[in-house]
Short mmCIF file of C-alpha atoms and ligand atoms in Angstrom, two decimals:
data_model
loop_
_atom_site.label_atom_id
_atom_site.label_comp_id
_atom_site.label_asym_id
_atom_site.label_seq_id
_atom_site.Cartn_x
_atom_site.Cartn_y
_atom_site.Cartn_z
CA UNK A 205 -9.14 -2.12 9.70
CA UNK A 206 -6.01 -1.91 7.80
CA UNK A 207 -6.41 -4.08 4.95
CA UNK A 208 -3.77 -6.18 3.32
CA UNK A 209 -3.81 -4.94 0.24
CA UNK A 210 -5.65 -1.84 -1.26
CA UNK A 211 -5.96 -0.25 -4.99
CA UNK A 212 -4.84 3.02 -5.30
CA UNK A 213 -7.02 5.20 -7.36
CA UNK A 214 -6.36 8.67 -8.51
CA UNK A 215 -8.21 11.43 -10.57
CA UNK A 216 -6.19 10.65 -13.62
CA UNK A 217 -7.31 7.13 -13.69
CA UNK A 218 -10.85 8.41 -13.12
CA UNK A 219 -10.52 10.52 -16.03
CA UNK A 220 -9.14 7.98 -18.17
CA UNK A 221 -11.98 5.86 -17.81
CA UNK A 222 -14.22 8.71 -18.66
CA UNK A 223 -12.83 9.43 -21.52
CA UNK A 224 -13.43 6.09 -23.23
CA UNK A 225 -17.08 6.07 -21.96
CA UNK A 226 -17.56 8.96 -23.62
CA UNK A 227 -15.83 8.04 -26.92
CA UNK A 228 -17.19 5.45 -29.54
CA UNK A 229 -15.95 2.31 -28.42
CA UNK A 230 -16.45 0.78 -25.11
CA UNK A 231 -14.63 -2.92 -25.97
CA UNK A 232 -12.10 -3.55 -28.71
CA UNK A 233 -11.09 -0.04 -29.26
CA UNK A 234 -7.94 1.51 -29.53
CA UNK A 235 -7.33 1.40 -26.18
CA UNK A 236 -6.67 -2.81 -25.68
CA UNK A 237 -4.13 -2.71 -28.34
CA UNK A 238 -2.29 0.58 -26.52
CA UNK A 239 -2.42 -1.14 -23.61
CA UNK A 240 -1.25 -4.54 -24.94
CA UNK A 241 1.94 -2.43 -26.39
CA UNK A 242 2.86 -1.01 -23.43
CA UNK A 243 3.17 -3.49 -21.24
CA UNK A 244 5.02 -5.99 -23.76
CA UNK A 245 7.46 -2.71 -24.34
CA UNK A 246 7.69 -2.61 -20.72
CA UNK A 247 8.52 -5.73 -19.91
CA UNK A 248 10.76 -6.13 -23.20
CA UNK A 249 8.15 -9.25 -25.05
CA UNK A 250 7.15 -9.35 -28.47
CA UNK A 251 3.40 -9.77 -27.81
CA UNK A 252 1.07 -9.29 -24.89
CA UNK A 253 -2.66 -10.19 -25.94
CA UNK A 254 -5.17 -8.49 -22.67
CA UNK A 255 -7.79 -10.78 -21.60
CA UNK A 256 -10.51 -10.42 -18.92
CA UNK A 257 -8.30 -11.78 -16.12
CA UNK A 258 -5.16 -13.43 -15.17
CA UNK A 259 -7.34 -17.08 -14.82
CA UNK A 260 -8.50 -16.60 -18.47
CA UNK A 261 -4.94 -15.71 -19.47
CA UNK A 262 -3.58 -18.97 -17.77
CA UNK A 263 -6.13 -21.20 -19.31
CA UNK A 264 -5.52 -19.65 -22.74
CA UNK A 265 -1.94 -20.06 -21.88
CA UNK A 266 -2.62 -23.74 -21.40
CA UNK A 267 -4.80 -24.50 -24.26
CA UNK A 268 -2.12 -22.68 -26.61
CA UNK A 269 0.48 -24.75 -25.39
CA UNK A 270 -1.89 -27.71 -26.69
CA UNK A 271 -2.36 -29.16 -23.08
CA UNK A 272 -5.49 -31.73 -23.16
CA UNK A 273 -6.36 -34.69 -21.97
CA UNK A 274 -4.07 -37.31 -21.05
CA UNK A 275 -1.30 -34.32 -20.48
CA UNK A 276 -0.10 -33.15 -16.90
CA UNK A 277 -0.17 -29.86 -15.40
CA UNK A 278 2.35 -29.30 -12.90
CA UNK A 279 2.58 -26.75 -10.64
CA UNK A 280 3.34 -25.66 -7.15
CA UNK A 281 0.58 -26.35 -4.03
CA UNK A 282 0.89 -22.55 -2.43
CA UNK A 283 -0.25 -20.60 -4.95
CA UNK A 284 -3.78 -19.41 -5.47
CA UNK A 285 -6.23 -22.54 -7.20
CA UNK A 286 -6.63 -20.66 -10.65
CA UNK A 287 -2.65 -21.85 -11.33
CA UNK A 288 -3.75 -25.52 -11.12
CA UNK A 289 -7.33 -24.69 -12.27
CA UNK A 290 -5.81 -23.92 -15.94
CA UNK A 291 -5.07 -27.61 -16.26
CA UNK A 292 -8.37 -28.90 -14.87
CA UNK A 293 -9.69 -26.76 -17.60
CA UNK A 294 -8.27 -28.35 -20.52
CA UNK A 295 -9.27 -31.78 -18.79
CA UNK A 296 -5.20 -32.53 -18.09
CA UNK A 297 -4.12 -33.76 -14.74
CA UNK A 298 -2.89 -31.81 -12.43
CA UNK A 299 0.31 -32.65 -9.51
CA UNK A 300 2.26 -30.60 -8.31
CA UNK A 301 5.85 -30.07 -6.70
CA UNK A 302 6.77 -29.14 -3.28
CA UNK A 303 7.90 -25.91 -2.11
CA UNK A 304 11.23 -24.34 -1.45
CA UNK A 305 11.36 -24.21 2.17
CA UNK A 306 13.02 -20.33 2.34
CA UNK A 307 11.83 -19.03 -1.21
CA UNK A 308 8.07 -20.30 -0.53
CA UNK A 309 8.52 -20.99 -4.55
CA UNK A 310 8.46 -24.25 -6.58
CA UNK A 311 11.50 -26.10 -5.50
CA UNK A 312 13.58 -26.44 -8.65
CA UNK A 313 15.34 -29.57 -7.14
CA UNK A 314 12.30 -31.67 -6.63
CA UNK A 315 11.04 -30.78 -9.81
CA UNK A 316 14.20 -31.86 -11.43
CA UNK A 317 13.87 -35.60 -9.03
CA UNK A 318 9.86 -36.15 -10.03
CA UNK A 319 10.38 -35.07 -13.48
CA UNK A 320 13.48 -38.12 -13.73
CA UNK A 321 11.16 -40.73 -12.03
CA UNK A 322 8.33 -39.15 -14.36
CA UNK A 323 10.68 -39.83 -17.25
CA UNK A 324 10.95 -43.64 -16.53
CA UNK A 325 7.35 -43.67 -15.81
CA UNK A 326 6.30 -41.84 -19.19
CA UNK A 327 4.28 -39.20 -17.12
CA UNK A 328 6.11 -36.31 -18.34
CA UNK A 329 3.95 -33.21 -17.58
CA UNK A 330 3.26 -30.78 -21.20
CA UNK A 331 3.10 -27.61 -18.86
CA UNK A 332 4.65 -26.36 -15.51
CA UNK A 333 3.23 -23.09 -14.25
CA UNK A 334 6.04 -21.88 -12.00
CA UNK A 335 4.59 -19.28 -9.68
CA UNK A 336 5.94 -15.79 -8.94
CA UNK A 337 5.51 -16.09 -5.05
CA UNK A 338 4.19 -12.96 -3.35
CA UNK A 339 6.17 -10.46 -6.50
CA UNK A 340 9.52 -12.74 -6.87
CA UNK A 341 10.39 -15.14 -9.34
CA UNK A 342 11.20 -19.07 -8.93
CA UNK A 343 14.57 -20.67 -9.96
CA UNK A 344 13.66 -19.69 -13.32
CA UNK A 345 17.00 -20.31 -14.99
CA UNK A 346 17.11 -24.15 -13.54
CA UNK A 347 13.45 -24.50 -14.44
CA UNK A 348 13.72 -23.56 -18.00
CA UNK A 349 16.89 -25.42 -18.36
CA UNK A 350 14.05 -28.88 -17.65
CA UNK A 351 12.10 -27.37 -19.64
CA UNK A 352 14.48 -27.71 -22.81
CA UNK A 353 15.93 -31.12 -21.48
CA UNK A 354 12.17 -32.51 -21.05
CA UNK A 355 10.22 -30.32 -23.68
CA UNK A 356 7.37 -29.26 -21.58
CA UNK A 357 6.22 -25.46 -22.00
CA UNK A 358 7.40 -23.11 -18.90
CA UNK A 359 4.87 -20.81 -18.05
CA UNK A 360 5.30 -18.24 -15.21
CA UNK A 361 2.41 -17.39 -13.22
CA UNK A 362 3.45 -13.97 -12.94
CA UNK A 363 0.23 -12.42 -11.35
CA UNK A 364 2.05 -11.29 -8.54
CA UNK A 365 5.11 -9.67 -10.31
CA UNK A 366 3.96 -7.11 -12.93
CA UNK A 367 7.31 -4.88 -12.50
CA UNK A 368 9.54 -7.59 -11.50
CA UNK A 369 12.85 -8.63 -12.54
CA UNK A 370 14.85 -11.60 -12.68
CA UNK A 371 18.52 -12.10 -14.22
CA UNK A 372 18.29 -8.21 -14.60
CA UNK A 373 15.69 -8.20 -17.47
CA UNK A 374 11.72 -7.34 -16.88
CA UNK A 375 9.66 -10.68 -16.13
CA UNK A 376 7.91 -11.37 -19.11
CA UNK A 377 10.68 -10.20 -21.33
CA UNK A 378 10.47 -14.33 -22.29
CA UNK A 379 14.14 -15.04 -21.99
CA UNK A 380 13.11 -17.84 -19.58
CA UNK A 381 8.96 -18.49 -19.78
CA UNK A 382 7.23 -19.36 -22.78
CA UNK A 383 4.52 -17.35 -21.84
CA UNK A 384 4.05 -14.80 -18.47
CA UNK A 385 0.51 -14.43 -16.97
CA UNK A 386 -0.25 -11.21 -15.10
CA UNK A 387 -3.38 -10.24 -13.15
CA UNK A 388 -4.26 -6.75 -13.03
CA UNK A 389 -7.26 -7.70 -10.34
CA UNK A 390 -7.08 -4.26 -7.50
CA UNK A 391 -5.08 -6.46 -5.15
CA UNK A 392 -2.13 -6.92 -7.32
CA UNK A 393 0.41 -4.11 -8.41
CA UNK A 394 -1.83 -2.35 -10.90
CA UNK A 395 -4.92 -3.24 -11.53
CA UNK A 396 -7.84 -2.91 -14.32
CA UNK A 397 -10.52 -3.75 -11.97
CA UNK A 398 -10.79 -7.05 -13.51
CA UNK A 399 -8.21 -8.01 -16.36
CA UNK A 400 -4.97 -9.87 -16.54
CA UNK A 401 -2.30 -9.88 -20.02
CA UNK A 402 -0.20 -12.59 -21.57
CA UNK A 403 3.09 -12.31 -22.94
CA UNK A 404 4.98 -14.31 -24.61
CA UNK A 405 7.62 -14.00 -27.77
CA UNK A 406 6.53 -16.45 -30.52
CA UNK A 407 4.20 -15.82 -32.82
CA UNK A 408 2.51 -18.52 -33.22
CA UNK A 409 1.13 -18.71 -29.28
CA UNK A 410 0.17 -15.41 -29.48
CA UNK A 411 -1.91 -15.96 -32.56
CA UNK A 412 -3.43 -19.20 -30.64
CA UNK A 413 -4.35 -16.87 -27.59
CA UNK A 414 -5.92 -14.12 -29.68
CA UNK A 415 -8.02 -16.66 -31.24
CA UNK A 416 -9.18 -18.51 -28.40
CA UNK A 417 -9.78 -15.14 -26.40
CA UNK A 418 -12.55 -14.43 -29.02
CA UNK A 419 -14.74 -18.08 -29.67
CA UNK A 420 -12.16 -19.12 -31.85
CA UNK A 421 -13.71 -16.72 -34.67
CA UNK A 422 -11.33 -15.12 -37.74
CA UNK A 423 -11.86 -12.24 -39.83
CA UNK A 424 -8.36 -12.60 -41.51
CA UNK A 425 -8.72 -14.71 -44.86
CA UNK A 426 -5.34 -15.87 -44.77
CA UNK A 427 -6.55 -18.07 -41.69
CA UNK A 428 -9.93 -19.12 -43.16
CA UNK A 429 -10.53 -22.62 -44.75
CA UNK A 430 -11.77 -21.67 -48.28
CA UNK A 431 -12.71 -18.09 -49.95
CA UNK A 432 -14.30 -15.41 -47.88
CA UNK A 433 -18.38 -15.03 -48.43
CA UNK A 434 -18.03 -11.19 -47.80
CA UNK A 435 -17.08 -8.01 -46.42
CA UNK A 436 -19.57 -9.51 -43.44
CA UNK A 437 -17.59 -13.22 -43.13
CA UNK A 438 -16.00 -14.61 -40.52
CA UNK A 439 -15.30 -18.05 -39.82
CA UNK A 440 -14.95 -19.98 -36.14
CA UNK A 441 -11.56 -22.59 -36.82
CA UNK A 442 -11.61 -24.06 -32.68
CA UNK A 443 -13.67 -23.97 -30.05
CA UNK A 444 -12.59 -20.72 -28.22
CA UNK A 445 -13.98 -18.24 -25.46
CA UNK A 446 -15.30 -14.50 -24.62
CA UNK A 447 -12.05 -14.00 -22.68
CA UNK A 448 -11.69 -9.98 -23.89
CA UNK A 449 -10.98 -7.20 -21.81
CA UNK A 450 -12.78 -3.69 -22.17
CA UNK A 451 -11.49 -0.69 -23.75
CA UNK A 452 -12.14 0.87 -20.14
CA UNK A 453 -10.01 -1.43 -18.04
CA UNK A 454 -7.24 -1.01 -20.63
CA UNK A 455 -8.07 2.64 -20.31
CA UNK A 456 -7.60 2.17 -16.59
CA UNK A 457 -4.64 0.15 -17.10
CA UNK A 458 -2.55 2.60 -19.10
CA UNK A 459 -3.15 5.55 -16.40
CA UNK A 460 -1.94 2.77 -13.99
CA UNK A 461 0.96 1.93 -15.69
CA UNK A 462 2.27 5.54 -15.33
CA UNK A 463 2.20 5.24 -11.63
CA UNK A 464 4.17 1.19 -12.10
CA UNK A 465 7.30 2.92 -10.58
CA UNK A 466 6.22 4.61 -7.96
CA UNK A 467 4.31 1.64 -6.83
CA UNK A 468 7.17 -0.77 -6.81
CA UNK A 469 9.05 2.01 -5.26
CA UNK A 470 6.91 2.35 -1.91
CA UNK A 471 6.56 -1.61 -1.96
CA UNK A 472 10.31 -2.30 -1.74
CA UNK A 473 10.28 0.56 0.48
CA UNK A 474 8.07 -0.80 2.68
CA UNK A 475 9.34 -4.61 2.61
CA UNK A 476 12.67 -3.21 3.44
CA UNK A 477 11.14 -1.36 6.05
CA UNK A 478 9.35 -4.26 8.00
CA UNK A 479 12.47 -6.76 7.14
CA UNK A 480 14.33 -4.10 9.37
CA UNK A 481 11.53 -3.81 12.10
CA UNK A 482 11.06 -7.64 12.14
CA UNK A 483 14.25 -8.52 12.69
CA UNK A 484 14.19 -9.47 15.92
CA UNK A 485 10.71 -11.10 16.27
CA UNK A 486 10.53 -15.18 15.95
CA UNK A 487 9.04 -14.71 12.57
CA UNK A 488 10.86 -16.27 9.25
CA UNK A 489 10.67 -13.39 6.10
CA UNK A 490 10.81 -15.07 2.42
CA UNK A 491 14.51 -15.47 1.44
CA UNK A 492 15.77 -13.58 -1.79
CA UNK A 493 15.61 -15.67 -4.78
CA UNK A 494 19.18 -15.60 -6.80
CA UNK A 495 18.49 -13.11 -9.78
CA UNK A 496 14.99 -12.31 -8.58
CA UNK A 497 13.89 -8.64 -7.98
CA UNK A 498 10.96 -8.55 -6.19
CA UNK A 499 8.22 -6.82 -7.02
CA UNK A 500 7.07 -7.52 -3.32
CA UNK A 501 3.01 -7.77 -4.11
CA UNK A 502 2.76 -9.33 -0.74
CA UNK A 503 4.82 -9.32 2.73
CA UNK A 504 4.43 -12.80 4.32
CA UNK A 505 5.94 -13.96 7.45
CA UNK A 506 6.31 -17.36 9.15
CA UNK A 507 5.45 -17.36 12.94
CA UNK A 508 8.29 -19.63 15.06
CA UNK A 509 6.08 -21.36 16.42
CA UNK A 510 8.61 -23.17 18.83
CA UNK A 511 9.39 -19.91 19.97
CA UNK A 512 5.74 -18.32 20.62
CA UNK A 513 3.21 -19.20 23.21
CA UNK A 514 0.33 -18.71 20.82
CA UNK A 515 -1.41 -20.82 17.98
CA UNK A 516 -1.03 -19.43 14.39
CA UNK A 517 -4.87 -18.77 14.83
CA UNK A 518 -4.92 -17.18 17.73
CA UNK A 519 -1.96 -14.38 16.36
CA UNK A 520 -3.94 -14.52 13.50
CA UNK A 521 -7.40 -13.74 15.49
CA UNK A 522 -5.53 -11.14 17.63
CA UNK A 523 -3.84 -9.04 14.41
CA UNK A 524 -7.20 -8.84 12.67
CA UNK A 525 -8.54 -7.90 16.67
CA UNK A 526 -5.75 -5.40 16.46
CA UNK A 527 -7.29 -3.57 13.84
CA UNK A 528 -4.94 -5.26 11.27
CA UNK A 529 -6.75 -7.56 8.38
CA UNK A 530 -3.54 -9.89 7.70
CA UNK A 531 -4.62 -12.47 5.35
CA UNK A 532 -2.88 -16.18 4.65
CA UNK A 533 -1.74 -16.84 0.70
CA UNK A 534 -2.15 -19.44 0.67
CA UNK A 535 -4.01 -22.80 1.87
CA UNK A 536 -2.12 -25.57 -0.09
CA UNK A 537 -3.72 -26.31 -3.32
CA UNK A 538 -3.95 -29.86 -2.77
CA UNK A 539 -5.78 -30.01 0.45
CA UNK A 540 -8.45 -28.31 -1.13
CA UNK A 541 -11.63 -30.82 -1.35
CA UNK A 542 -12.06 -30.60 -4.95
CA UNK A 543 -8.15 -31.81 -5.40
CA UNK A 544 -8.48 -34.54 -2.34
CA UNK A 545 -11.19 -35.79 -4.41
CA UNK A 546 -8.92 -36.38 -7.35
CA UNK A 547 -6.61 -38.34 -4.76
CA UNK A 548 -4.24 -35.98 -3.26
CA UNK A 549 -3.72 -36.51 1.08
CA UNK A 550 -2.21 -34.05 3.63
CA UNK A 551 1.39 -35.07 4.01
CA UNK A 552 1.61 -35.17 0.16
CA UNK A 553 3.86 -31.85 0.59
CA UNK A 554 5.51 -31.16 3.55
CA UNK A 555 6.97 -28.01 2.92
CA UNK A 556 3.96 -26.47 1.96
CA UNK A 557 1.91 -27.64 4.92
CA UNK A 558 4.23 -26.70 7.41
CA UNK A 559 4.20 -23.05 5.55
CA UNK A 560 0.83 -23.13 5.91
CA UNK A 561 0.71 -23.30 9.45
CA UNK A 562 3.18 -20.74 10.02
CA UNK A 563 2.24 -18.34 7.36
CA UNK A 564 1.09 -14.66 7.83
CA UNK A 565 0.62 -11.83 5.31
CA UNK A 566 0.69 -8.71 6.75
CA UNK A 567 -0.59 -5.29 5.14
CA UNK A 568 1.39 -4.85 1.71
CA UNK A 569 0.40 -1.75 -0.76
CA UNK A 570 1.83 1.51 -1.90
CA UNK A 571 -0.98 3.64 0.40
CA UNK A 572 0.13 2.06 3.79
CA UNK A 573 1.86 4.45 5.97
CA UNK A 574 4.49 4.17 7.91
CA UNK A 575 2.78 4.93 10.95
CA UNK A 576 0.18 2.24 9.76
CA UNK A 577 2.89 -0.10 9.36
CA UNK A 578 4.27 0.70 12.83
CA UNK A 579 0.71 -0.34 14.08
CA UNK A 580 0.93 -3.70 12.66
CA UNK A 581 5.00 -4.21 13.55
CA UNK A 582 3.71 -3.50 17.61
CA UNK A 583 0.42 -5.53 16.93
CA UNK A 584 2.43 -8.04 15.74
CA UNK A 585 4.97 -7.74 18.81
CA UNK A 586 2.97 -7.81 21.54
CA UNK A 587 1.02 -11.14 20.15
CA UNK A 588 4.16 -12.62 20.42
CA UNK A 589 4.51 -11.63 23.67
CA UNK A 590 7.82 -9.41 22.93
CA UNK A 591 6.91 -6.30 23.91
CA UNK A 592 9.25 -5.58 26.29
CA UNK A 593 12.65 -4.82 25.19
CA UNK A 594 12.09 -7.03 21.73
CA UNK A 595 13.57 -4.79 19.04
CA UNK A 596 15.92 -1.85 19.42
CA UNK A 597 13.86 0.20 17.80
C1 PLP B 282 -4.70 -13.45 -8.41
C2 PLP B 282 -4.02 -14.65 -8.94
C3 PLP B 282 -4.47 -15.34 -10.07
C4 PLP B 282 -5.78 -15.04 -10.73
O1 PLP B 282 -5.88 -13.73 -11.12
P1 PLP B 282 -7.29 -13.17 -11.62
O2 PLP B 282 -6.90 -11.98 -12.44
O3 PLP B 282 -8.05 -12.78 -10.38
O4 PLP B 282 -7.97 -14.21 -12.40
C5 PLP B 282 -3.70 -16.38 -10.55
N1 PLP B 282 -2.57 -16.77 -9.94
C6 PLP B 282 -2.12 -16.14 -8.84
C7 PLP B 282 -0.84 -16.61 -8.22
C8 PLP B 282 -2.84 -15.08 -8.29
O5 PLP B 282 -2.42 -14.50 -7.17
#
């Protein structure tokens, strides 16, 4: 089975990882702060504090932005749950805002209609976590522009788009997020195994989320309450979390990082590649975002289904019979039980139902050949019953 997205592993990684097993420190080295440094330098942001994964990083992104009860968490319904999760966890409510219907990313004109209405109702949400759909950014310039005019913090769910751009600078360079969330989980564009980073420019988030990554606890006097008892003293100021990473998965990360390029290299190579050999199937490909570079973490298409004579299932059913282990990104957030209990209804968002009944991600990572991606164009093909004189090439 061809899967739909794969890590790619190789013996410098290996050796990477070895290396810190075999030195003195296994968590909270040397090797977290390197690997917090590189990626901020990377990406062009002041600070990136690591943390254990990209759902830690969004709820520490949350919390830092002082989101709490009686605040709102907005975000968009196809997405994966841990970008409306963040919010549960701070005990703010959660709504969200439709989809784009071409971009598949939050739809910066409805958010700009609910957030007027949510003016006169005095609803305003604290935090929207706009959503880097499948590597590419949202309407980030329109978003943050709301953001000023209605002072809630922007931050960019950017677990898809490590390597991205958008308005020619690195996301999570900060010139439109507060803070940018990346997950370095093996599906994504590098990984750590588990692990995700924050990054943000202002100093005094990034002090919040290096706090409440470690149970709130200090060591530096200038932050403690009164006089330090001792070489030994540390003091716990909030209520905070074991959210660390390891000195091996930043280990892991680093070696990763040198390979970034090449990555984002064979994924544009290959999303070019199938927009080419889809062309002519009745399948929808995500339209380009204005200013957004991709940093294509996953291909999805959208059957036609006016134009097919099979369910979504059943081409669904026949790809994975094919040999080919598509996958769907992403069941709308808020027909998920736990949200239907907390009052949401199918119909709620149109946009990103009907996407969810047309949606398809095929195969998507830097290993895939060309020959395997030939497989899953003809799979694809002859489900929708095309096979014959379908494509020119
Ligand atoms: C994978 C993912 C996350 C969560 O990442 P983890 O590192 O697995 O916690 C959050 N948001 C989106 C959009 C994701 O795809």
């Amino acid at each position: 089975m061809i899967p739909y997205g794969w890590q790619n592993i190789d013996q410098a990684d290996i050796a990477a990882v070895v290396e810190v097993l075999q030195s003195d420190w296994l968590t909270q080295g040397p090797m977290i702060e390197r690997f917090e440094q590189a990626i901020a330098q990377r990406c062009g942001a002041q600070y990136g504090v690591a943390v254990c994964n990209a759902t830690a990083g969004l709820h520490l992104a949350c919390l830092a932005a002082g989101l709490g009860e009686g605040d709102w968490l907005w975000t968009s319904p196809i997405s994966f749950v841990a970008s409306a999760n963040c919010g549960r966890y701070c005990g703010a409510g959660v709504d969200f805002v439709d989809i784009d219907a071409h971009t598949w990313t939050i739809d910066a004109e409805a958010l700009a209609v609910k957030l007027e209405q949510a003016a006169r109702d005095g609803r305003l949400p604290k935090v929207v976590v706009a959503v880097a759909f499948a590597g590419q950014s949202a309407d980030m310039r329109s978003i943050a522009a709301l953001a000023r005019q209605y002072g809630f913090t922007l931050i960019e769910d950017a677990a898809h788009a490590v390597g991205a751009h958008y308005a020619g600078a690195p996301v999570g360079c900060g010139e439109f997020a507060d803070m940018t969330v990346f997950s370095f989980h093996p599906v994504k564009i590098i990984t750590t195994a588990e692990g995700g980073m924050v990054l943000t420019n202002r100093a005094d988030l990034e002090q919040r989320l290096r706090l409440l990554r470690s149970h709130g606890i200090t060591r530096d006097a200038g932050q403690m309450t009164d006089e330090s008892h001792g070489a030994w003293y540390y003091q716990q100021l909030e209520l905070g979390f074991n959210y660390r990473i390891t000195d091996l998965q930043a280990a892991l990360g680093l070696s990763q990082l040198t390979r970034l390029d090449a990555f984002l290299e064979r994924r544009r190579e290959l999303a070019a590649r199938y927009q080419r050999l889809l062309a002519h199937l009745p399948v929808s490909v995500q339209a380009p975002q204005k200013d957004a570079e991709s940093a294509w973490h996953l291909f999805v298409v959208r059957l036609q289904r006016d134009r097919i004579p099979r369910s979504h299932r059943e081409v669904f059913d026949g790809m994975r019979a094919a040999g080919v282990g598509v996958n769907l990104h992403y069941i709308p957030i808020h027909l998920q039980p736990y949200y239907r209990d907390l009052g949401f209804n199918q119909g709620d968002f149109p946009q990103a139902e009907s996407y969810y009944a047309e949606a398809l991600s095929l195969p998507m990572y830097p290993d895939l050949t060309d020959a395997q991606q030939d497989h899953v164009v003809e799979s694809l093909r002859r489900l929708l019953e095309l096979s014959v004189g379908g494509a020119d090439d």
